[in-house]
Coordinates of C-alpha atoms and ligand atoms in Angstrom, one line a residue:
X117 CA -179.4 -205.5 -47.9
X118 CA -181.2 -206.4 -44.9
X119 CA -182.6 -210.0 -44.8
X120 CA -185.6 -209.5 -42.5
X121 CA -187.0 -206.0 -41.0
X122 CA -188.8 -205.9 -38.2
X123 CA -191.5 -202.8 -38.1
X124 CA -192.6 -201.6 -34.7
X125 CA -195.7 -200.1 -35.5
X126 CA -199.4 -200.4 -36.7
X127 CA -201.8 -199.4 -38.4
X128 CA -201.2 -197.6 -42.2
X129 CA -197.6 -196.6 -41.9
X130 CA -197.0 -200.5 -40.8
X131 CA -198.9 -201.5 -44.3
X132 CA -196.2 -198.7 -46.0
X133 CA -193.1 -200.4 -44.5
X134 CA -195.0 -203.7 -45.3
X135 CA -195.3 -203.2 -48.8
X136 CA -191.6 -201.4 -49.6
X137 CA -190.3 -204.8 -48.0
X138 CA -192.1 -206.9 -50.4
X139 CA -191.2 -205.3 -53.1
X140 CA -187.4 -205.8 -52.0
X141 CA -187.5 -208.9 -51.1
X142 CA -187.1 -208.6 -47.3
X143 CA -188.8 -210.5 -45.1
X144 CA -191.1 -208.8 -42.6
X145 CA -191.9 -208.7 -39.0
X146 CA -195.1 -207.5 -37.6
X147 CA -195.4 -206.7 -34.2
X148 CA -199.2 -206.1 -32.7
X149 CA -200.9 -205.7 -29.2
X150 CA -203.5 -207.8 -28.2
X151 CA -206.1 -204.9 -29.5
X152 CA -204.4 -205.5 -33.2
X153 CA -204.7 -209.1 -33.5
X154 CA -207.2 -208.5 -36.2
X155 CA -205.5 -206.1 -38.0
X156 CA -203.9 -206.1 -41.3
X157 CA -201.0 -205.5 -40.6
X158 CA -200.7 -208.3 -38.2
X159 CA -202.2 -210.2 -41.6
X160 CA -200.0 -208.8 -44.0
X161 CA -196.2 -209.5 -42.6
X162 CA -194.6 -212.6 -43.2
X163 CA -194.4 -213.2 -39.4
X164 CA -196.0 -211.8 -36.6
X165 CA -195.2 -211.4 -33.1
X166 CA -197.7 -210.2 -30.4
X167 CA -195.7 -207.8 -27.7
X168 CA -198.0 -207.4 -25.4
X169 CA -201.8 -205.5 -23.9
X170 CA -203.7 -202.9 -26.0
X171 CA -202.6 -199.6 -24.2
X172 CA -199.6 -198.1 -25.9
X173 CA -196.8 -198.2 -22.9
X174 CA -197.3 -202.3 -22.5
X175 CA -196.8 -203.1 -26.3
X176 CA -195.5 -200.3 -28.7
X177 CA -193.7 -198.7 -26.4
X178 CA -192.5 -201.9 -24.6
X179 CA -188.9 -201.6 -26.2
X180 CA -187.6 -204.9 -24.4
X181 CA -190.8 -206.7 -25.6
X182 CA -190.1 -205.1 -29.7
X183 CA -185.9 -206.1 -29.0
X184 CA -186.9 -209.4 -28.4
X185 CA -189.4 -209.8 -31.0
X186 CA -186.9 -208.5 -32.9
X187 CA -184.2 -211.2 -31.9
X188 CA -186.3 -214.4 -31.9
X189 CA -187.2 -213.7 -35.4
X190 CA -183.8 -212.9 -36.2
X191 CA -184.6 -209.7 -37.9
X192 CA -182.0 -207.3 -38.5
X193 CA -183.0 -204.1 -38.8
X194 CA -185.8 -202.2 -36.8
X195 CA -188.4 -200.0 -38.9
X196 CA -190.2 -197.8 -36.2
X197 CA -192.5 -195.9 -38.5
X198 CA -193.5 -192.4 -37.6
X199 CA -194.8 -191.6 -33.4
X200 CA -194.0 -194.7 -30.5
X201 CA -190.3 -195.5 -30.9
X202 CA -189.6 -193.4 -34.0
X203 CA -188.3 -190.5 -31.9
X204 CA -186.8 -192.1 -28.8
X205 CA -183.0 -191.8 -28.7
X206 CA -182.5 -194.9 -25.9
X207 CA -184.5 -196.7 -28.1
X208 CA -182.1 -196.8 -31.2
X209 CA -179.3 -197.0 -28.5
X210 CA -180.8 -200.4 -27.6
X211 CA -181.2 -202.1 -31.0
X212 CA -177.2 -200.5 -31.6
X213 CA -176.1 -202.6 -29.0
X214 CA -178.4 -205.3 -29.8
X215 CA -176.9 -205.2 -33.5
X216 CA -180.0 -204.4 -35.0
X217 CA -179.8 -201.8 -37.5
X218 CA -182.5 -198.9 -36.5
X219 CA -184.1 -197.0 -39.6
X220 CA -183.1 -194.1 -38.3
X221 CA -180.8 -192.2 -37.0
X222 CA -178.6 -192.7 -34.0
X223 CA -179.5 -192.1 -30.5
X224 CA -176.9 -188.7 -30.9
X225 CA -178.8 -187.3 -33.8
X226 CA -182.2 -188.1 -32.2
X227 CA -181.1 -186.1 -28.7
X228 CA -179.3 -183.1 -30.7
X229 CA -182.5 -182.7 -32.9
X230 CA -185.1 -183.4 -29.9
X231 CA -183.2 -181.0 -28.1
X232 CA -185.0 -177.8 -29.8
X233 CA -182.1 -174.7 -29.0
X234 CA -179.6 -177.2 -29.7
X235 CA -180.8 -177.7 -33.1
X236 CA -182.1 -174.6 -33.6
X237 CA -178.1 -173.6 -32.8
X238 CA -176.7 -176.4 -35.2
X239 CA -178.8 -175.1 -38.0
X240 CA -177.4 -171.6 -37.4
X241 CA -173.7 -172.6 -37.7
X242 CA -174.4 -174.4 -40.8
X243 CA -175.5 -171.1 -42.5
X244 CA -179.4 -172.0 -41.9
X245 CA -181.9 -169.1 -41.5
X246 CA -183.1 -169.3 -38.1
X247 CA -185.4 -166.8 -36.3
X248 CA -184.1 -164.2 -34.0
X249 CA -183.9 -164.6 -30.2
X250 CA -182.2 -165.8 -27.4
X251 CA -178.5 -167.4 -27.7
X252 CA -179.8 -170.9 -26.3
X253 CA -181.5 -171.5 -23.1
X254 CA -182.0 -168.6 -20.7
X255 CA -181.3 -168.3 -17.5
X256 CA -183.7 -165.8 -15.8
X257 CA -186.9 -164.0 -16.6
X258 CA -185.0 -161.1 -16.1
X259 CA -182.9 -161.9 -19.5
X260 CA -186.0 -162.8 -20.9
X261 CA -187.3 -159.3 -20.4
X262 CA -184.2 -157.8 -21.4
X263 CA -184.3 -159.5 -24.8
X264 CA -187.6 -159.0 -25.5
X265 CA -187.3 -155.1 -24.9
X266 CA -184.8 -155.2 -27.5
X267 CA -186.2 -157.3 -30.0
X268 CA -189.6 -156.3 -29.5
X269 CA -193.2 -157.6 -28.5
X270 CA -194.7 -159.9 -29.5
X271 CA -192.5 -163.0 -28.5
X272 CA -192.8 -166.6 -27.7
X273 CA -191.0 -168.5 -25.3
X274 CA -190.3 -172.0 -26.5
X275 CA -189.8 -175.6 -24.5
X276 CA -186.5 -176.9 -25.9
X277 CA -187.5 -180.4 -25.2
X278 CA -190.8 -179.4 -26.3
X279 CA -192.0 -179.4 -30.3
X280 CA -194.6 -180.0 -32.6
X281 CA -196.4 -176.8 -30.3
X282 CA -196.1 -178.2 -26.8
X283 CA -194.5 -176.3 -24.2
X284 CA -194.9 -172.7 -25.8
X285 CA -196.0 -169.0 -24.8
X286 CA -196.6 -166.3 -27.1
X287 CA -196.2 -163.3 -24.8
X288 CA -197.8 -159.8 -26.6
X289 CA -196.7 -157.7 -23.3
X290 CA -193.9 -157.1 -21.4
X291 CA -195.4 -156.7 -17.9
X292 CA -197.1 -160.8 -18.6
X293 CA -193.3 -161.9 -19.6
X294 CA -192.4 -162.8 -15.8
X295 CA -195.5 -164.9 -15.7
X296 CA -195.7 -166.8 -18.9
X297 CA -191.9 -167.5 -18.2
X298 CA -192.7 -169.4 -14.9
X299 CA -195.9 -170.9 -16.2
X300 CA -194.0 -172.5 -19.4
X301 CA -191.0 -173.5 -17.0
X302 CA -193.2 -175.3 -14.7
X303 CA -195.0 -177.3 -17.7
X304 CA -192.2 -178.3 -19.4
X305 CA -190.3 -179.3 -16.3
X306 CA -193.0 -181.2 -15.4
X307 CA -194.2 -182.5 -18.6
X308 CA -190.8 -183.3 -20.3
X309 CA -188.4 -183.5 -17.0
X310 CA -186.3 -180.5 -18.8
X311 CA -187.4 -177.0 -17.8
X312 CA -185.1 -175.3 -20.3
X313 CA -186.5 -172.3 -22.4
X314 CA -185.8 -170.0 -25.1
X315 CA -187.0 -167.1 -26.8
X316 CA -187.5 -166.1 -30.0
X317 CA -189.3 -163.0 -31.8
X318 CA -192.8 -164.3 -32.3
X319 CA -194.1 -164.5 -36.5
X320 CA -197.6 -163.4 -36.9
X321 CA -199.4 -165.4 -39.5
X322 CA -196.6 -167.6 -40.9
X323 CA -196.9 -170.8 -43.2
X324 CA -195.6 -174.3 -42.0
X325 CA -193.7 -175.1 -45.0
X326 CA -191.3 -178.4 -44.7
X327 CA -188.7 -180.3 -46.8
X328 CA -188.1 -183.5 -47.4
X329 CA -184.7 -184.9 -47.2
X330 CA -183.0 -188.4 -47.8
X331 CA -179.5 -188.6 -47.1
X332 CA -177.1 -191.2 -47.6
X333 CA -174.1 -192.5 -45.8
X334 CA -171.1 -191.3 -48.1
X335 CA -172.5 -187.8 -47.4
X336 CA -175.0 -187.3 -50.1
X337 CA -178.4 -185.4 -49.1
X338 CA -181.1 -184.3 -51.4
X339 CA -184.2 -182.5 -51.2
X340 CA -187.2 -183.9 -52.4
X341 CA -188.9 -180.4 -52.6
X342 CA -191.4 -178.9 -50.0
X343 CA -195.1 -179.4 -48.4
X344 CA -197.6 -176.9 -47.4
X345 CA -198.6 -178.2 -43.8
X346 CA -200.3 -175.0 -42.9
X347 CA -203.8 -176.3 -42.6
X348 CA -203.6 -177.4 -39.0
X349 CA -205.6 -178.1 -35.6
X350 CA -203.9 -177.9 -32.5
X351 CA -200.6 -178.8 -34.0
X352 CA -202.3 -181.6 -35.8
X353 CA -202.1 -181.5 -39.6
X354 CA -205.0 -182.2 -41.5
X355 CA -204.4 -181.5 -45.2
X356 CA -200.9 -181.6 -46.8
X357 CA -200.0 -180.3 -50.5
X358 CA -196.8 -180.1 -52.8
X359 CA -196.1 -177.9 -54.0
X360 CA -196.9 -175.2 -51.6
X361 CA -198.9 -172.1 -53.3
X362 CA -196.8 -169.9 -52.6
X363 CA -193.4 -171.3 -53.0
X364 CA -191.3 -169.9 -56.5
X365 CA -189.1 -171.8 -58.2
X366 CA -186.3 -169.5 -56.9
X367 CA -187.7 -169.9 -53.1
X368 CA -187.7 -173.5 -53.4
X369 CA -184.2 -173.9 -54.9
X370 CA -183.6 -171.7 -51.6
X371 CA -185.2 -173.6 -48.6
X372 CA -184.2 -177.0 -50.5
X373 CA -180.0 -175.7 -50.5
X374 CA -181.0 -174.4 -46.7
X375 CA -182.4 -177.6 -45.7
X376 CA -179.5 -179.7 -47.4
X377 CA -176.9 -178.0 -45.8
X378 CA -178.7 -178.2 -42.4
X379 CA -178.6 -182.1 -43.1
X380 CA -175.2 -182.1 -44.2
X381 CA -173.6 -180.6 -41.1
X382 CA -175.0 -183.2 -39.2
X383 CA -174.3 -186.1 -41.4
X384 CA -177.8 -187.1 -41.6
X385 CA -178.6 -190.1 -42.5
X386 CA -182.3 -191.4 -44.4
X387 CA -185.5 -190.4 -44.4
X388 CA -185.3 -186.4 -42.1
X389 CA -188.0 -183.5 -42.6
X390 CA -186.8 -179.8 -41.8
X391 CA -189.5 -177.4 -41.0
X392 CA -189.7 -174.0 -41.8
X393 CA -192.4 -170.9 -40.9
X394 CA -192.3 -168.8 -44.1
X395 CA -193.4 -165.5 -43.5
X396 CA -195.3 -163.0 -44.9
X397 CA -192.0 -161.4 -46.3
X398 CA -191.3 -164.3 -48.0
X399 CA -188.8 -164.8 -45.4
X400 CA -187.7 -168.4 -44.0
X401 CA -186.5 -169.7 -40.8
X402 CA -185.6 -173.0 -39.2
X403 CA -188.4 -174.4 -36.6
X404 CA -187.4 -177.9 -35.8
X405 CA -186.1 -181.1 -37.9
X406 CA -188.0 -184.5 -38.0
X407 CA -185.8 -187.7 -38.0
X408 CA -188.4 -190.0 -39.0
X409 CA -190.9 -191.0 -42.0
X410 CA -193.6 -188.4 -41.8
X411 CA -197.2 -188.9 -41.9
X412 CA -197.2 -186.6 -45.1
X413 CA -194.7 -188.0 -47.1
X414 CA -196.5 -189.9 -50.1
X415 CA -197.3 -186.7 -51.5
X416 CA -193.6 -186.0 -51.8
X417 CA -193.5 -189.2 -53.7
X418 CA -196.2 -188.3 -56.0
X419 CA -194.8 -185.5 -57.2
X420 CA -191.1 -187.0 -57.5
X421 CA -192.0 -190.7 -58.1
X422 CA -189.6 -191.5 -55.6
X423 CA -190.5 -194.0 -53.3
X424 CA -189.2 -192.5 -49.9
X425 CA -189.7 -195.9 -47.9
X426 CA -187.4 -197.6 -50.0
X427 CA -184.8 -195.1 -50.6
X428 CA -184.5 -195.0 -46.4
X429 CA -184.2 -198.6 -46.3
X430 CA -181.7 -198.7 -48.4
X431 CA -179.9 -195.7 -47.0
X432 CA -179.7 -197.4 -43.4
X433 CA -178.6 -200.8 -45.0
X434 CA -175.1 -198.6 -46.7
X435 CA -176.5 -198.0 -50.5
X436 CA -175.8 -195.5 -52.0
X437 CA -178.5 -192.9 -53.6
X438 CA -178.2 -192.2 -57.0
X439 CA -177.1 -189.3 -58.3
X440 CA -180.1 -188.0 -60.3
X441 CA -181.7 -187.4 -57.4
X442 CA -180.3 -183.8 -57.7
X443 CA -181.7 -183.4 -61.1
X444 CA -185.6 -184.4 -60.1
X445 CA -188.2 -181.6 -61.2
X446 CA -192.0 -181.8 -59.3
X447 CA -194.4 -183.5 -61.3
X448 CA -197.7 -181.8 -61.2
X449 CA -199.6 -181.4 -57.9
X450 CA -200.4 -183.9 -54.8
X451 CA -202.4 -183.1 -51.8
X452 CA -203.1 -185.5 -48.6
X453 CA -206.2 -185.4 -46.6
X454 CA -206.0 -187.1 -42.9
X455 CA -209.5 -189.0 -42.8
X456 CA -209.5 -189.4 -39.0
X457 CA -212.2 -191.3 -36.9
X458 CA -213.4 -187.8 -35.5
X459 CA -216.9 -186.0 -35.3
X460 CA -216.0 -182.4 -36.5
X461 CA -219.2 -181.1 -35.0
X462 CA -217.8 -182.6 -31.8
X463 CA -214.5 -180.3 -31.8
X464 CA -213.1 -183.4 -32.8
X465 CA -213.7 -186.1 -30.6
X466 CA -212.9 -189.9 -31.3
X467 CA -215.0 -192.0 -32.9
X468 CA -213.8 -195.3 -32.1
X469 CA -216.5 -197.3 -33.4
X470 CA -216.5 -200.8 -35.5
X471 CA -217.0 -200.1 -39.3
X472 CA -219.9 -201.4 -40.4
X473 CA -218.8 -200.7 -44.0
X474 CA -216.3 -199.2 -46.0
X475 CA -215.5 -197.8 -49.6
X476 CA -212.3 -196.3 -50.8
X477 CA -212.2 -193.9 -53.9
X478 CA -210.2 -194.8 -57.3
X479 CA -209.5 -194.0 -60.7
X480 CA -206.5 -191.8 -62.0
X481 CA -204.4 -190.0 -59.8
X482 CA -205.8 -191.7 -56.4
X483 CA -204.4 -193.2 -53.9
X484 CA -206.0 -194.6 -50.5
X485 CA -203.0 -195.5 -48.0
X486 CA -205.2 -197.3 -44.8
X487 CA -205.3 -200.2 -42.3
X488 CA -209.4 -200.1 -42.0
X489 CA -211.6 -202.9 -43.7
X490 CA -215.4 -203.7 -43.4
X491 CA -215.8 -205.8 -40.1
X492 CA -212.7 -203.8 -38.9
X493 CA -212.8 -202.5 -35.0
X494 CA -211.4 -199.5 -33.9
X495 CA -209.1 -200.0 -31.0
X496 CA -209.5 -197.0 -28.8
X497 CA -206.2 -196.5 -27.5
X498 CA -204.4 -195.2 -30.6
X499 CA -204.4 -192.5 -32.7
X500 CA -207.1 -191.7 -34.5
X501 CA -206.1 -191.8 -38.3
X502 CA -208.1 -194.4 -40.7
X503 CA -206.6 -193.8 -43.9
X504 CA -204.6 -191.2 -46.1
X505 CA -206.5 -189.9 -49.2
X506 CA -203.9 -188.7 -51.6
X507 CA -204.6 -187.7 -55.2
X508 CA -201.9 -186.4 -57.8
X509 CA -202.8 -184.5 -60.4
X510 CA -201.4 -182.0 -63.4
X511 CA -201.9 -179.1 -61.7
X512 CA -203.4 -177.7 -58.4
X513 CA -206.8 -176.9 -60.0
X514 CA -206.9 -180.9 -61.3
X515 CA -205.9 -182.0 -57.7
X516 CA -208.5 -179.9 -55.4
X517 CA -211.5 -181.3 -58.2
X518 CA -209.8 -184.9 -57.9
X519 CA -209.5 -184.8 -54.0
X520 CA -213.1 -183.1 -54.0
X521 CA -214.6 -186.1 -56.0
X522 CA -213.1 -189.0 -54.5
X523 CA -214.2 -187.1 -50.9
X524 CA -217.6 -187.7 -52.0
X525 CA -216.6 -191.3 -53.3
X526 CA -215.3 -192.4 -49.9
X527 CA -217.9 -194.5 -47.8
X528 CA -217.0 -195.3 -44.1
X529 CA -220.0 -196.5 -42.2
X530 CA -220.0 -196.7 -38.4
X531 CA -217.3 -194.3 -36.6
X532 CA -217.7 -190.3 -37.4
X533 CA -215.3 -188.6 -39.6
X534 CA -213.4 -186.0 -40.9
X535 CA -214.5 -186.7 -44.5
X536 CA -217.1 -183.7 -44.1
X537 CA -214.5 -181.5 -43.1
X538 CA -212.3 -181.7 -45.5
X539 CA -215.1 -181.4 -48.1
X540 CA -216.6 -177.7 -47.2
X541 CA -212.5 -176.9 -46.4
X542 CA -211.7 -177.8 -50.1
X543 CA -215.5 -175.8 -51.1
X544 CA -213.6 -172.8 -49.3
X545 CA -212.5 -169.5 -51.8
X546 CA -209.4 -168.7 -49.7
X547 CA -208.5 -172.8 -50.0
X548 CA -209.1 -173.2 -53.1
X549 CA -206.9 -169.7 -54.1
X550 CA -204.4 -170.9 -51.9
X551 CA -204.6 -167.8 -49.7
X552 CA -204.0 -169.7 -45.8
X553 CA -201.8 -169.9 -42.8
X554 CA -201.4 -171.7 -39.8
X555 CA -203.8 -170.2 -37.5
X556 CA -206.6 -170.8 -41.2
X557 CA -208.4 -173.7 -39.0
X558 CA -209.2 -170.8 -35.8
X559 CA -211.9 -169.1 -37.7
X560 CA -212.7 -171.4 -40.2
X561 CA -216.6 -172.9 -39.3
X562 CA -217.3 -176.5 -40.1
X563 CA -221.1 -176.9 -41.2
X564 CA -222.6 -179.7 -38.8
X565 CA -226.2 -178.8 -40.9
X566 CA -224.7 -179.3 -44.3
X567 CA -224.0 -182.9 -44.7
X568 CA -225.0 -183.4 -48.2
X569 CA -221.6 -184.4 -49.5
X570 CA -222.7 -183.4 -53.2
Ligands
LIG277 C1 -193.4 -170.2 -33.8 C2 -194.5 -169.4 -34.3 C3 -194.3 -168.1 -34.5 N1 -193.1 -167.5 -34.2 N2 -192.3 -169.5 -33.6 C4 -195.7 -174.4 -33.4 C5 -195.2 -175.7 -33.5 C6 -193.7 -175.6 -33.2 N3 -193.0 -176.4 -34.0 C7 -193.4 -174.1 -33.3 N4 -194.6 -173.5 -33.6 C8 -194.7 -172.1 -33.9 N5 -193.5 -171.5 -33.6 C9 -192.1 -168.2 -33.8 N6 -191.0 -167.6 -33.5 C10 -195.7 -170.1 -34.6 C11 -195.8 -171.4 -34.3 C12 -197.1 -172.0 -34.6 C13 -197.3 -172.9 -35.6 C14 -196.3 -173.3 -36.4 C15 -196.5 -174.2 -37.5 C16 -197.8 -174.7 -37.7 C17 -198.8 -174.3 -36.9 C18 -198.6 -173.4 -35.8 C19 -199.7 -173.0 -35.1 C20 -199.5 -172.2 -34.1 C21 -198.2 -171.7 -33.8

């Protein structure tokens, strides 16, 4: 097992790997910019390092400043957390040939998955649903138009170094094809320096449904069952669930085998999320795999009582997982809400303020994963995410009254937040039936008038 981990990150996912450390007797390493000092994070660890200014690109993106943090502390393994370095292939090339081990996986697996036709084309050889469309990148309008007239209108022309919703056109007619397909090459040349671009027949109303995977390295993968990520705001999640509402016992024994195979084929190795759109069929298909901790994955753990942190740890350092993981059945129901330092009568914007006060919610079934503390200042150069409300309960009813109640519990005094939001979401029929999709948050109306949180 490792001896000392090193976690480039902040805020609550930093506290996460934090915590999973303690409780395996690893030392750990906190790096923080000059804007963190204060944070807990920075408090927490058993050592801490400082890597540089506030803004992102001098401090947790400064990979020579994190390597050597990394080696004058003598860590031996790198955890990047999700976002800033989790992602970044020459990243986990530098702490290979550093001899650091990076919780993650390789730079190889990192490019073949970032690259989104490539994957998309792995997933297919492995016997993976994938949506119809081009074979790989194109190379004309012309062939774009072509395809399309075959397959149909609408479509949507993809980025394949772009993801997580950058870098796409949804084109409804074929006489805007010629222009969409320059427009998206330009942006994606210009914003990813890779102006490659597929096509695929575009899904009307789908679900973001995703499964969590942990492999090993003898070859073992296992599904840890799906989340409904649906509820979304320009790409953003903002409340996860498990299981999804509309996943069967049957579908779920489907997407999981899917999903596992995917990961197989590639030899993947710890914590990976594949993402599905399900649509209204009941059909799935591959969208794009993660090859990091996610944001969303505690509710995972509430309804497996698997602690996901720890498993990838150990994964990375060569343990094996056990075998009953392909035996575990969901416990009851967990949802996530993303309490962000946002005004939602704002669209949205950040609300970096200093919090004046703060309490979290409790009692059965509740758990509060966040970096924030009375006293605590905002730093305004990250993201904006203040804490993870996650409840678990014994079925989805119990959860959505749980989640609703400790909404109401939560006190944060001083920036804006999302708390609001998420209560007159989870007051919402078509919520609270489970009857959503991903474009739910377009025409749903947040309240600014309403704010009596009872
Ligand atoms: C799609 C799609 C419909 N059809 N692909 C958005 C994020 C990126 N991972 C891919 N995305 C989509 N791809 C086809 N062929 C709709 C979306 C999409 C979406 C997907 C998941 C969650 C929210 C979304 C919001 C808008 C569009």
């Amino acid at each position: 097992m490792f001896n000392k981990i090193l976690i480039a990150n902040r805020g609550e996912i930093a506290l996460r790997v934090i915590r999973a450390c303690r409780e395996m007797g690893i030392r750990s390493v906190a790096v923080y910019s000059e804007a963190d000092e204060l944070s807990l994070h920075t408090k927490f660890a058993d050592e801490a390092v400082c890597i540089g200014p506030g803004p992102s690109k001098d401090s947790y993106l400064n990979t020579q400043a994190i390597l050597t943090a990394a080696e004058v502390t003598n860590a031996d393994a790198i955890h990047p957390g999700y976002g800033f370095l989790a992602e970044n292939a020459d990243f986990a090339d530098m702490c290979s040939s550093h001899n650091i081990e990076f919780i993650g996986p390789d730079g190889r697996m990192i490019e073949a998955m970032g690259d989104k036709a490539s994957a998309k084309a792995t997933m297919k050889a492995a016997g993976v649903p994938v949506i119809p469309g081009s074979e790989g990148i194109l190379s004309s309008a012309k062939e774009a138009e072509k395809l399309a007239a075959e397959m149909g209108f609408p479509v949507i022309l993809k980025a394949t170094a772009g993801g997580g919703g950058r870098g796409m056109r949804v084109v409804y007619r074929p006489e805007d094809l010629a222009n969409l397909y320059s427009m998206a090459q330009i942006e994606s040349g210009s914003a990813f320096g890779n102006d490659g671009l597929y096509l695929e027949k575009y899904i009307e109303n789908p679900r973001h449904i995703e499964v969590q995977l942990l492999g090993d390295k003898f070859g073992n993968v296992y599904s840890l069952g799906e989340r409904e990520c649906s509820i979304q705001r320009r790409h953003q999640k903002l409340l996860e669930e498990t299981p999804s509402p509309v996943v069967s016992e049957a579908l779920r024994l489907e997407m999981g085998e899917a999903a596992v195979a995917g990961a197989k084929r590639v030899n993947y190795v710890g914590a990976g999320t594949i993402e599905f759109l399900l649509d209204k069929h009941g059909d799935f298909y591959f969208m794009e795999m993660n090859t990091r901790i996610q944001v969303e994955h505690t509710i995972s753990e509430e309804v497996t009582g698997v602690d996901i942190v720890k498993r990838q740890i150990e994964c990375h350092a060569g343990l094996k997982l056990p075998d009953w993981l392909s035996k575990i059945r969901l416990r009851g129901h967990s949802i996530e809400c993303r309490i962000n330092a946002e005004d939602p009568a704002k669209d949205f914007q950040p609300s970096p303020m200093f919090i004046e006060n703060v309490h979290f919610p409790g009692g059965k079934g509740v758990r509060v994963d966040s970096h924030i503390y009375a006293g605590y200042q905002i730093p305004p150069y990250y993201d904006s995410m203040l804490a993870k409300l996650i409840v678990h309960g014994q079925d989805r009813e119990e959860a959505l009254a749980r989640m609703l109640g400790a909404l109401r519990e939560f006190i944060i005094e001083g920036p804006k937040t999302t708390i609001p939001f998420h209560i007159q979401l989870l007051e919402n029929s078509e919520i609270q039936q489970g009857k959503f999709d991903t474009h739910f948050l377009d025409s749903f109306r947040f309240d600014p008038e309403r704010d009596d949180e009872s």
